[in-house]
PDB file of C-alpha atoms in Angstrom:
ATOM      1  CA  MET A  19       0.000   0.000   0.000  1.00  0.00           C
ATOM      2  CA  LYS A  20       1.512   3.298  -1.124  1.00  0.00           C
ATOM      3  CA  GLU A  21       0.552   6.141   1.191  1.00  0.00           C
ATOM      4  CA  TYR A  22       0.046   9.786   0.290  1.00  0.00           C
ATOM      5  CA  ASN A  23       2.918  11.283   2.301  1.00  0.00           C
ATOM      6  CA  GLN A  24       5.402   9.066   0.474  1.00  0.00           C
ATOM      7  CA  TYR A  25       3.837   9.774  -2.917  1.00  0.00           C
ATOM      8  CA  ILE A  26       3.697  13.554  -2.625  1.00  0.00           C
ATOM      9  CA  ARG A  27       7.196  13.780  -1.159  1.00  0.00           C
ATOM     10  CA  GLU A  28       8.482  11.881  -4.185  1.00  0.00           C
ATOM     11  CA  LYS A  29       6.616  14.325  -6.454  1.00  0.00           C
ATOM     12  CA  ILE A  30       7.787  17.513  -4.722  1.00  0.00           C
ATOM     13  CA  GLY A  31      11.060  16.396  -3.169  1.00  0.00           C
ATOM     14  CA  ARG A  32      10.381  17.896   0.280  1.00  0.00           C
ATOM     15  CA  ARG A  33       8.023  17.638   3.219  1.00  0.00           C
ATOM     16  CA  VAL A  34       4.675  18.995   2.041  1.00  0.00           C
ATOM     17  CA  GLN A  35       1.587  20.254   3.862  1.00  0.00           C
ATOM     18  CA  LYS A  36      -1.791  21.109   2.380  1.00  0.00           C
ATOM     19  CA  LEU A  37      -3.121  24.576   3.241  1.00  0.00           C
ATOM     20  CA  SER A  38      -6.893  24.817   2.919  1.00  0.00           C
ATOM     21  CA  VAL A  39      -8.291  27.843   1.099  1.00  0.00           C
ATOM     22  CA  ASN A  40     -11.921  28.988   1.028  1.00  0.00           C
ATOM     23  CA  ILE A  41     -12.890  31.094  -2.000  1.00  0.00           C
ATOM     24  CA  GLY A  42     -16.581  31.274  -1.172  1.00  0.00           C
ATOM     25  CA  ALA A  43     -17.545  28.729  -3.817  1.00  0.00           C
ATOM     26  CA  SER A  44     -21.035  27.297  -4.040  1.00  0.00           C
ATOM     27  CA  CYS A  45     -22.371  24.055  -5.570  1.00  0.00           C
ATOM     28  CA  PRO A  46     -24.924  23.509  -8.333  1.00  0.00           C
ATOM     29  CA  ASN A  47     -26.988  21.318  -6.001  1.00  0.00           C
ATOM     30  CA  ARG A  48     -27.172  24.213  -3.532  1.00  0.00           C
ATOM     31  CA  ASP A  49     -27.849  27.250  -5.698  1.00  0.00           C
ATOM     32  CA  GLY A  50     -30.713  25.756  -7.731  1.00  0.00           C
ATOM     33  CA  SER A  51     -28.768  25.028 -10.927  1.00  0.00           C
ATOM     34  CA  ILE A  52     -29.479  21.325 -10.550  1.00  0.00           C
ATOM     35  CA  GLY A  53     -30.972  21.223  -7.066  1.00  0.00           C
ATOM     36  CA  VAL A  54     -31.137  22.728  -3.600  1.00  0.00           C
ATOM     37  CA  GLY A  55     -30.138  21.637  -0.122  1.00  0.00           C
ATOM     38  CA  GLY A  56     -26.708  20.267  -0.999  1.00  0.00           C
ATOM     39  CA  CYS A  57     -25.479  16.723  -0.407  1.00  0.00           C
ATOM     40  CA  ALA A  58     -27.323  14.840   2.311  1.00  0.00           C
ATOM     41  CA  PHE A  59     -24.138  13.929   4.202  1.00  0.00           C
ATOM     42  CA  CYS A  60     -22.462  17.349   4.104  1.00  0.00           C
ATOM     43  CA  ASN A  61     -21.788  20.023   6.673  1.00  0.00           C
ATOM     44  CA  ASN A  62     -18.757  21.940   5.436  1.00  0.00           C
ATOM     45  CA  LYS A  63     -17.989  23.208   8.938  1.00  0.00           C
ATOM     46  CA  SER A  64     -16.931  19.689   9.897  1.00  0.00           C
ATOM     47  CA  PHE A  65     -13.669  19.944   7.921  1.00  0.00           C
ATOM     48  CA  SER A  66     -12.879  23.654   7.507  1.00  0.00           C
ATOM     49  CA  PRO A  67      -9.867  24.983   9.462  1.00  0.00           C
ATOM     50  CA  GLY A  68     -10.390  28.110  11.524  1.00  0.00           C
ATOM     51  CA  TYR A  69      -8.141  30.293   9.375  1.00  0.00           C
ATOM     52  CA  CYS A  70     -10.250  29.610   6.252  1.00  0.00           C
ATOM     53  CA  ASP A  71     -12.568  32.535   5.701  1.00  0.00           C
ATOM     54  CA  ALA A  72     -13.885  33.507   2.289  1.00  0.00           C
ATOM     55  CA  GLU A  73     -13.897  37.154   3.423  1.00  0.00           C
ATOM     56  CA  LYS A  74     -10.084  37.017   3.444  1.00  0.00           C
ATOM     57  CA  SER A  75      -7.973  36.975   0.294  1.00  0.00           C
ATOM     58  CA  VAL A  76      -6.328  33.775  -0.882  1.00  0.00           C
ATOM     59  CA  THR A  77      -2.974  35.301   0.036  1.00  0.00           C
ATOM     60  CA  GLN A  78      -4.074  36.142   3.579  1.00  0.00           C
ATOM     61  CA  GLN A  79      -5.502  32.668   4.192  1.00  0.00           C
ATOM     62  CA  ILE A  80      -2.279  31.054   3.020  1.00  0.00           C
ATOM     63  CA  LYS A  81      -0.202  33.388   5.164  1.00  0.00           C
ATOM     64  CA  GLU A  82      -2.211  32.489   8.266  1.00  0.00           C
ATOM     65  CA  GLY A  83      -2.100  28.792   7.441  1.00  0.00           C
ATOM     66  CA  LYS A  84       1.677  28.891   7.070  1.00  0.00           C
ATOM     67  CA  GLU A  85       2.024  30.634  10.426  1.00  0.00           C
ATOM     68  CA  PHE A  86       0.036  27.812  12.024  1.00  0.00           C
ATOM     69  CA  PHE A  87       2.077  24.961  10.524  1.00  0.00           C
ATOM     70  CA  ARG A  88       5.525  26.538  10.600  1.00  0.00           C
ATOM     71  CA  LYS A  89       5.626  26.433  14.392  1.00  0.00           C
ATOM     72  CA  LYS A  90       6.056  22.678  14.081  1.00  0.00           C
ATOM     73  CA  TYR A  91       7.666  22.265  10.646  1.00  0.00           C
ATOM     74  CA  PRO A  92       9.741  25.357   9.737  1.00  0.00           C
ATOM     75  CA  ASP A  93      11.250  23.787   6.587  1.00  0.00           C
ATOM     76  CA  MET A  94       7.942  22.754   5.015  1.00  0.00           C
ATOM     77  CA  VAL A  95       6.539  23.695   1.603  1.00  0.00           C
ATOM     78  CA  TYR A  96       2.834  23.822   0.784  1.00  0.00           C
ATOM     79  CA  LEU A  97       0.062  22.821  -1.569  1.00  0.00           C
ATOM     80  CA  ALA A  98      -2.809  25.309  -1.749  1.00  0.00           C
ATOM     81  CA  TYR A  99      -5.891  23.174  -1.151  1.00  0.00           C
ATOM     82  CA  PHE A 100      -9.059  24.711  -2.559  1.00  0.00           C
ATOM     83  CA  GLN A 101     -11.338  22.620  -0.390  1.00  0.00           C
ATOM     84  CA  ALA A 102     -14.700  24.103   0.566  1.00  0.00           C
ATOM     85  CA  TYR A 103     -17.603  23.240  -1.745  1.00  0.00           C
ATOM     86  CA  THR A 104     -17.050  23.198  -5.558  1.00  0.00           C
ATOM     87  CA  ASN A 105     -13.856  25.017  -6.489  1.00  0.00           C
ATOM     88  CA  THR A 106     -14.184  24.844 -10.264  1.00  0.00           C
ATOM     89  CA  TYR A 107     -17.711  26.264 -10.201  1.00  0.00           C
ATOM     90  CA  GLY A 108     -17.796  29.880 -11.291  1.00  0.00           C
ATOM     91  CA  GLU A 109     -16.356  32.279 -13.835  1.00  0.00           C
ATOM     92  CA  THR A 110     -13.229  30.767 -15.373  1.00  0.00           C
ATOM     93  CA  GLY A 111     -11.103  33.911 -15.372  1.00  0.00           C
ATOM     94  CA  ARG A 112     -11.762  34.548 -11.696  1.00  0.00           C
ATOM     95  CA  LEU A 113     -11.016  30.955 -10.727  1.00  0.00           C
ATOM     96  CA  LEU A 114      -7.737  30.830 -12.647  1.00  0.00           C
ATOM     97  CA  ALA A 115      -6.694  34.148 -11.092  1.00  0.00           C
ATOM     98  CA  GLN A 116      -7.299  32.714  -7.609  1.00  0.00           C
ATOM     99  CA  TYR A 117      -5.280  29.595  -8.358  1.00  0.00           C
ATOM    100  CA  ARG A 118      -2.387  31.724  -9.620  1.00  0.00           C
ATOM    101  CA  GLU A 119      -2.644  34.032  -6.611  1.00  0.00           C
ATOM    102  CA  ALA A 120      -2.072  30.989  -4.419  1.00  0.00           C
ATOM    103  CA  LEU A 121       0.912  29.868  -6.494  1.00  0.00           C
ATOM    104  CA  ALA A 122       2.448  33.359  -6.208  1.00  0.00           C
ATOM    105  CA  CYS A 123       2.714  32.922  -2.428  1.00  0.00           C
ATOM    106  CA  GLU A 124       6.119  32.014  -1.063  1.00  0.00           C
ATOM    107  CA  ASP A 125       6.718  28.266  -0.574  1.00  0.00           C
ATOM    108  CA  VAL A 126       3.487  27.245  -2.330  1.00  0.00           C
ATOM    109  CA  VAL A 127       4.581  24.559  -4.784  1.00  0.00           C
ATOM    110  CA  GLY A 128       1.314  23.281  -6.215  1.00  0.00           C
ATOM    111  CA  LEU A 129      -2.471  23.129  -6.211  1.00  0.00           C
ATOM    112  CA  VAL A 130      -5.050  20.647  -5.008  1.00  0.00           C
ATOM    113  CA  ILE A 131      -8.567  21.537  -6.144  1.00  0.00           C
ATOM    114  CA  GLY A 132     -11.638  19.864  -4.713  1.00  0.00           C
ATOM    115  CA  THR A 133     -14.673  19.806  -6.984  1.00  0.00           C
ATOM    116  CA  ARG A 134     -17.493  17.823  -8.567  1.00  0.00           C
ATOM    117  CA  PRO A 135     -17.118  15.826 -11.799  1.00  0.00           C
ATOM    118  CA  ASP A 136     -19.855  17.834 -13.526  1.00  0.00           C
ATOM    119  CA  CYS A 137     -18.264  21.258 -12.974  1.00  0.00           C
ATOM    120  CA  ILE A 138     -15.144  21.337 -15.143  1.00  0.00           C
ATOM    121  CA  ALA A 139     -15.660  23.689 -18.063  1.00  0.00           C
ATOM    122  CA  GLU A 140     -13.479  23.136 -21.116  1.00  0.00           C
ATOM    123  CA  ASP A 141     -11.787  26.544 -20.911  1.00  0.00           C
ATOM    124  CA  LEU A 142     -11.026  25.980 -17.231  1.00  0.00           C
ATOM    125  CA  LEU A 143      -9.563  22.571 -18.042  1.00  0.00           C
ATOM    126  CA  GLU A 144      -7.290  24.178 -20.632  1.00  0.00           C
ATOM    127  CA  GLY A 145      -6.173  26.744 -18.059  1.00  0.00           C
ATOM    128  CA  LEU A 146      -5.409  24.043 -15.506  1.00  0.00           C
ATOM    129  CA  ALA A 147      -3.471  22.110 -18.126  1.00  0.00           C
ATOM    130  CA  GLU A 148      -1.259  25.170 -18.703  1.00  0.00           C
ATOM    131  CA  ILE A 149      -0.643  25.525 -14.965  1.00  0.00           C
ATOM    132  CA  ALA A 150       0.166  21.800 -14.726  1.00  0.00           C
ATOM    133  CA  LYS A 151       3.013  22.320 -17.201  1.00  0.00           C
ATOM    134  CA  GLU A 152       4.626  24.630 -14.628  1.00  0.00           C
ATOM    135  CA  THR A 153       3.832  23.020 -11.288  1.00  0.00           C
ATOM    136  CA  TYR A 154       2.004  20.195  -9.540  1.00  0.00           C
ATOM    137  CA  VAL A 155      -1.793  20.149  -9.971  1.00  0.00           C
ATOM    138  CA  CYS A 156      -4.239  17.614  -8.580  1.00  0.00           C
ATOM    139  CA  VAL A 157      -8.000  17.764  -9.036  1.00  0.00           C
ATOM    140  CA  GLU A 158      -9.960  15.802  -6.440  1.00  0.00           C
ATOM    141  CA  LEU A 159     -13.403  14.747  -7.631  1.00  0.00           C
ATOM    142  CA  GLY A 160     -16.201  13.997  -5.206  1.00  0.00           C
ATOM    143  CA  ALA A 161     -17.382  10.763  -6.812  1.00  0.00           C
ATOM    144  CA  GLU A 162     -18.878   9.465  -3.504  1.00  0.00           C
ATOM    145  CA  SER A 163     -20.294   6.286  -5.108  1.00  0.00           C
ATOM    146  CA  ILE A 164     -20.171   4.234  -8.307  1.00  0.00           C
ATOM    147  CA  TYR A 165     -23.934   3.603  -8.065  1.00  0.00           C
ATOM    148  CA  ASP A 166     -26.362   6.088  -9.561  1.00  0.00           C
ATOM    149  CA  GLU A 167     -29.157   5.137  -7.170  1.00  0.00           C
ATOM    150  CA  ALA A 168     -26.952   5.946  -4.167  1.00  0.00           C
ATOM    151  CA  LEU A 169     -25.956   9.240  -5.772  1.00  0.00           C
ATOM    152  CA  ARG A 170     -29.629  10.076  -6.207  1.00  0.00           C
ATOM    153  CA  LYS A 171     -30.381   9.272  -2.570  1.00  0.00           C
ATOM    154  CA  ILE A 172     -27.682  11.633  -1.311  1.00  0.00           C
ATOM    155  CA  ASN A 173     -28.837  14.460  -3.622  1.00  0.00           C
ATOM    156  CA  ARG A 174     -25.526  14.491  -5.427  1.00  0.00           C
ATOM    157  CA  GLY A 175     -26.927  15.539  -8.796  1.00  0.00           C
ATOM    158  CA  HIS A 176     -24.470  13.714 -11.066  1.00  0.00           C
ATOM    159  CA  THR A 177     -23.895  10.139 -12.227  1.00  0.00           C
ATOM    160  CA  TRP A 178     -20.985   7.715 -12.050  1.00  0.00           C
ATOM    161  CA  GLY A 179     -20.681   8.067 -15.815  1.00  0.00           C
ATOM    162  CA  CYS A 180     -20.044  11.768 -15.310  1.00  0.00           C
ATOM    163  CA  THR A 181     -17.168  10.928 -12.957  1.00  0.00           C
ATOM    164  CA  GLN A 182     -15.670   8.473 -15.435  1.00  0.00           C
ATOM    165  CA  GLU A 183     -15.747  11.104 -18.180  1.00  0.00           C
ATOM    166  CA  ALA A 184     -14.179  13.767 -15.955  1.00  0.00           C
ATOM    167  CA  VAL A 185     -11.330  11.443 -14.956  1.00  0.00           C
ATOM    168  CA  GLN A 186     -10.471  10.811 -18.597  1.00  0.00           C
ATOM    169  CA  ARG A 187     -10.573  14.512 -19.475  1.00  0.00           C
ATOM    170  CA  LEU A 188      -8.316  15.535 -16.587  1.00  0.00           C
ATOM    171  CA  ALA A 189      -5.829  12.688 -16.886  1.00  0.00           C
ATOM    172  CA  GLY A 190      -5.637  13.339 -20.623  1.00  0.00           C
ATOM    173  CA  LYS A 191      -4.269  16.809 -19.821  1.00  0.00           C
ATOM    174  CA  GLY A 192      -1.536  15.500 -17.512  1.00  0.00           C
ATOM    175  CA  ILE A 193      -3.341  16.433 -14.299  1.00  0.00           C
ATOM    176  CA  ASP A 194      -3.270  14.134 -11.269  1.00  0.00           C
ATOM    177  CA  VAL A 195      -6.799  12.911 -10.525  1.00  0.00           C
ATOM    178  CA  GLY A 196      -8.084  11.969  -7.094  1.00  0.00           C
ATOM    179  CA  LEU A 197     -11.448  10.395  -6.297  1.00  0.00           C
ATOM    180  CA  HIS A 198     -13.369  10.624  -3.039  1.00  0.00           C
ATOM    181  CA  PHE A 199     -15.774   7.890  -1.908  1.00  0.00           C
ATOM    182  CA  ILE A 200     -18.020   7.440   1.115  1.00  0.00           C
ATOM    183  CA  MET A 201     -18.312   3.893   2.401  1.00  0.00           C
ATOM    184  CA  GLY A 202     -21.706   2.980   3.812  1.00  0.00           C
ATOM    185  CA  LEU A 203     -24.218   4.974   1.787  1.00  0.00           C
ATOM    186  CA  PRO A 204     -27.876   3.874   1.795  1.00  0.00           C
ATOM    187  CA  GLY A 205     -28.517   0.706  -0.188  1.00  0.00           C
ATOM    188  CA  GLU A 206     -24.865  -0.318  -0.638  1.00  0.00           C
ATOM    189  CA  SER A 207     -23.712  -3.758   0.529  1.00  0.00           C
ATOM    190  CA  ARG A 208     -20.169  -4.665   1.541  1.00  0.00           C
ATOM    191  CA  GLU A 209     -19.560  -6.260  -1.861  1.00  0.00           C
ATOM    192  CA  ASP A 210     -21.008  -3.184  -3.584  1.00  0.00           C
ATOM    193  CA  MET A 211     -18.430  -1.053  -1.788  1.00  0.00           C
ATOM    194  CA  LEU A 212     -15.551  -3.431  -2.524  1.00  0.00           C
ATOM    195  CA  ARG A 213     -16.431  -3.177  -6.218  1.00  0.00           C
ATOM    196  CA  VAL A 214     -15.318   0.467  -6.011  1.00  0.00           C
ATOM    197  CA  ALA A 215     -11.733  -0.825  -5.883  1.00  0.00           C
ATOM    198  CA  ASP A 216     -12.312  -2.891  -9.017  1.00  0.00           C
ATOM    199  CA  GLU A 217     -13.852  -0.010 -10.964  1.00  0.00           C
ATOM    200  CA  VAL A 218     -11.287   2.598  -9.913  1.00  0.00           C
ATOM    201  CA  SER A 219      -8.463   0.209 -10.816  1.00  0.00           C
ATOM    202  CA  LYS A 220      -9.589   0.395 -14.466  1.00  0.00           C
ATOM    203  CA  MET A 221      -9.178   4.196 -14.574  1.00  0.00           C
ATOM    204  CA  PRO A 222      -6.225   6.632 -14.906  1.00  0.00           C
ATOM    205  CA  VAL A 223      -6.553   7.663 -11.259  1.00  0.00           C
ATOM    206  CA  ALA A 224      -3.538   8.738  -9.176  1.00  0.00           C
ATOM    207  CA  LEU A 225      -5.089   8.638  -5.718  1.00  0.00           C
ATOM    208  CA  ILE A 226      -8.281   8.051  -3.783  1.00  0.00           C
ATOM    209  CA  LYS A 227      -9.783   9.053  -0.446  1.00  0.00           C
ATOM    210  CA  LEU A 228     -12.221   6.890   1.442  1.00  0.00           C
ATOM    211  CA  HIS A 229     -14.143   7.636   4.561  1.00  0.00           C
ATOM    212  CA  GLN A 230     -16.773   5.910   6.605  1.00  0.00           C
ATOM    213  CA  LEU A 231     -20.248   7.380   6.532  1.00  0.00           C
ATOM    214  CA  GLN A 232     -20.656   9.676   9.513  1.00  0.00           C
ATOM    215  CA  ILE A 233     -23.845  11.365  10.637  1.00  0.00           C
ATOM    216  CA  ILE A 234     -22.796  14.986  11.050  1.00  0.00           C
ATOM    217  CA  GLU A 235     -24.774  17.554  12.973  1.00  0.00           C
ATOM    218  CA  GLY A 236     -26.509  20.004  10.653  1.00  0.00           C
ATOM    219  CA  SER A 237     -26.618  17.674   7.645  1.00  0.00           C
ATOM    220  CA  LEU A 238     -29.761  16.379   5.935  1.00  0.00           C
ATOM    221  CA  PHE A 239     -28.808  12.858   7.010  1.00  0.00           C
ATOM    222  CA  ALA A 240     -28.700  14.019  10.628  1.00  0.00           C
ATOM    223  CA  ASN A 241     -32.343  15.081  10.471  1.00  0.00           C
ATOM    224  CA  GLU A 242     -33.377  11.731   8.999  1.00  0.00           C
ATOM    225  CA  TYR A 243     -31.244   9.778  11.470  1.00  0.00           C
ATOM    226  CA  MET A 244     -32.673  11.533  14.522  1.00  0.00           C
ATOM    227  CA  LYS A 245     -36.195  10.776  13.255  1.00  0.00           C
ATOM    228  CA  GLY A 246     -35.330   7.118  12.661  1.00  0.00           C
ATOM    229  CA  GLU A 247     -35.884   7.522   8.922  1.00  0.00           C
ATOM    230  CA  LEU A 248     -32.342   6.834   7.660  1.00  0.00           C
ATOM    231  CA  ASP A 249     -31.876   3.230   6.522  1.00  0.00           C
ATOM    232  CA  VAL A 250     -28.130   2.695   6.946  1.00  0.00           C
ATOM    233  CA  GLU A 251     -25.941   0.379   8.993  1.00  0.00           C
ATOM    234  CA  LEU A 252     -23.111   2.464  10.431  1.00  0.00           C
ATOM    235  CA  TRP A 253     -19.643   0.935  10.662  1.00  0.00           C
ATOM    236  CA  GLU A 254     -18.079  -0.458  13.805  1.00  0.00           C
ATOM    237  CA  ALA A 255     -14.352   0.339  13.826  1.00  0.00           C
ATOM    238  CA  GLU A 256     -13.254  -3.315  13.748  1.00  0.00           C
ATOM    239  CA  ASP A 257     -15.521  -4.131  10.813  1.00  0.00           C
ATOM    240  CA  TYR A 258     -14.285  -1.095   8.916  1.00  0.00           C
ATOM    241  CA  LEU A 259     -10.664  -2.127   9.520  1.00  0.00           C
ATOM    242  CA  ASP A 260     -11.400  -5.525   7.989  1.00  0.00           C
ATOM    243  CA  PHE A 261     -13.161  -3.882   5.062  1.00  0.00           C
ATOM    244  CA  CYS A 262     -10.277  -1.464   4.376  1.00  0.00           C
ATOM    245  CA  ALA A 263      -7.738  -4.288   4.424  1.00  0.00           C
ATOM    246  CA  GLU A 264      -9.765  -6.185   1.831  1.00  0.00           C
ATOM    247  CA  PHE A 265     -10.245  -3.006  -0.223  1.00  0.00           C
ATOM    248  CA  VAL A 266      -6.465  -2.410  -0.362  1.00  0.00           C
ATOM    249  CA  ASN A 267      -5.909  -5.933  -1.655  1.00  0.00           C
ATOM    250  CA  ARG A 268      -8.388  -5.370  -4.504  1.00  0.00           C
ATOM    251  CA  LEU A 269      -7.072  -1.939  -5.549  1.00  0.00           C
ATOM    252  CA  ARG A 270      -4.457  -1.490  -8.275  1.00  0.00           C
ATOM    253  CA  GLU A 271      -1.112  -1.273  -6.534  1.00  0.00           C
ATOM    254  CA  ASP A 272       0.038   2.067  -7.947  1.00  0.00           C
ATOM    255  CA  ILE A 273      -3.057   3.981  -6.783  1.00  0.00           C
ATOM    256  CA  VAL A 274      -2.260   6.021  -3.702  1.00  0.00           C
ATOM    257  CA  ILE A 275      -4.720   5.908  -0.819  1.00  0.00           C
ATOM    258  CA  GLU A 276      -4.670   9.313   0.837  1.00  0.00           C
ATOM    259  CA  ARG A 277      -6.992   8.401   3.690  1.00  0.00           C
ATOM    260  CA  PHE A 278      -9.479   5.820   4.914  1.00  0.00           C
ATOM    261  CA  THR A 279     -11.370   7.768   7.564  1.00  0.00           C
ATOM    262  CA  SER A 280     -12.927  11.129   8.267  1.00  0.00           C
ATOM    263  CA  GLN A 281     -12.016  12.807  11.530  1.00  0.00           C
ATOM    264  CA  SER A 282     -14.715  15.411  12.069  1.00  0.00           C
ATOM    265  CA  PRO A 283     -14.839  17.504  15.248  1.00  0.00           C
ATOM    266  CA  PRO A 284     -16.194  15.170  17.971  1.00  0.00           C
ATOM    267  CA  GLU A 285     -18.872  17.646  18.992  1.00  0.00           C
ATOM    268  CA  MET A 286     -20.328  17.516  15.462  1.00  0.00           C
ATOM    269  CA  VAL A 287     -20.391  13.711  15.099  1.00  0.00           C
ATOM    270  CA  ILE A 288     -23.720  12.127  16.002  1.00  0.00           C
ATOM    271  CA  ALA A 289     -22.632   8.595  14.980  1.00  0.00           C
ATOM    272  CA  PRO A 290     -20.585   6.453  14.841  1.00  0.00           C
ATOM    273  CA  LYS A 291     -18.334   7.577  17.689  1.00  0.00           C
ATOM    274  CA  TRP A 292     -15.136   5.532  17.489  1.00  0.00           C
ATOM    275  CA  GLY A 293     -12.815   7.648  19.597  1.00  0.00           C
ATOM    276  CA  LEU A 294     -10.011   7.024  17.086  1.00  0.00           C
ATOM    277  CA  LYS A 295      -7.875   9.670  15.432  1.00  0.00           C
ATOM    278  CA  ASN A 296      -6.903   9.172  11.791  1.00  0.00           C
ATOM    279  CA  TYR A 297      -3.302   8.232  12.603  1.00  0.00           C
ATOM    280  CA  GLU A 298      -4.492   5.706  15.218  1.00  0.00           C
ATOM    281  CA  PHE A 299      -6.755   4.055  12.656  1.00  0.00           C
ATOM    282  CA  MET A 300      -3.878   3.954  10.161  1.00  0.00           C
ATOM    283  CA  ASN A 301      -1.582   2.292  12.686  1.00  0.00           C
ATOM    284  CA  LEU A 302      -4.209  -0.383  13.324  1.00  0.00           C
ATOM    285  CA  LEU A 303      -4.741  -0.887   9.585  1.00  0.00           C
ATOM    286  CA  ARG A 304      -1.002  -1.291   8.900  1.00  0.00           C
ATOM    287  CA  LYS A 305      -0.888  -4.023  11.531  1.00  0.00           C
ATOM    288  CA  ARG A 306      -3.988  -5.650  10.026  1.00  0.00           C
ATOM    289  CA  LEU A 307      -2.434  -5.635   6.557  1.00  0.00           C
TER     290      LEU A 307
END
């Protein structure tokens, strides 16, 4: 199993830290373009660092993020991580200017852009391809599932076919592609979820992120869960460890697994409550493997 820290250090040549940036992006399933309400599992506050504030410039957010991390790692370089909501959704010129503003900051050596597979305009793709000739660029796509029925249930607003097309378009331009999946969505069996490894292994994907379904305060799922209306079986930590070990063994060996779990603020997690930090889970998984 090749882990992300090893992979990105080989790419960049130094210790690297992601710095989250919030540009005030929206999503087409929030603003009415394809739907309203957003994804059923999502509460963006559960993974947004305190220094990320869309009222601040990209430069200011990066400066504050560097001050936070440099106390511990003074020799580190950074990837600007456009994380909150859909960061390729908007006017192309403005988006490209924000990416380049991040790259103009001292010690920022690349971009990681989180987005949806249905929000990559052709002119934006061409702009990203030009940037990728100069520096490291990764686009992380929120695939979430390979099953269209599950995507419908979580109000995602796109299909698995859309993700497959986006992967081909991005990889064809020399851009690293990452895929994000949630394990445990309504209607998905264990074998259904293991098939994700088989399907991803057929694609020009550089890395993936997994995380267990969590019920997060303030999400649509939280409302259904508290009313007893959400038909899901939440993972126990031991069962999820076994699942992840089997998933690794089915995944193509060169695909990097950036993470297996989500570590949301404990006060926001309704269930499941494992009491494990990400690094503790990883240590247990390495032993299991």
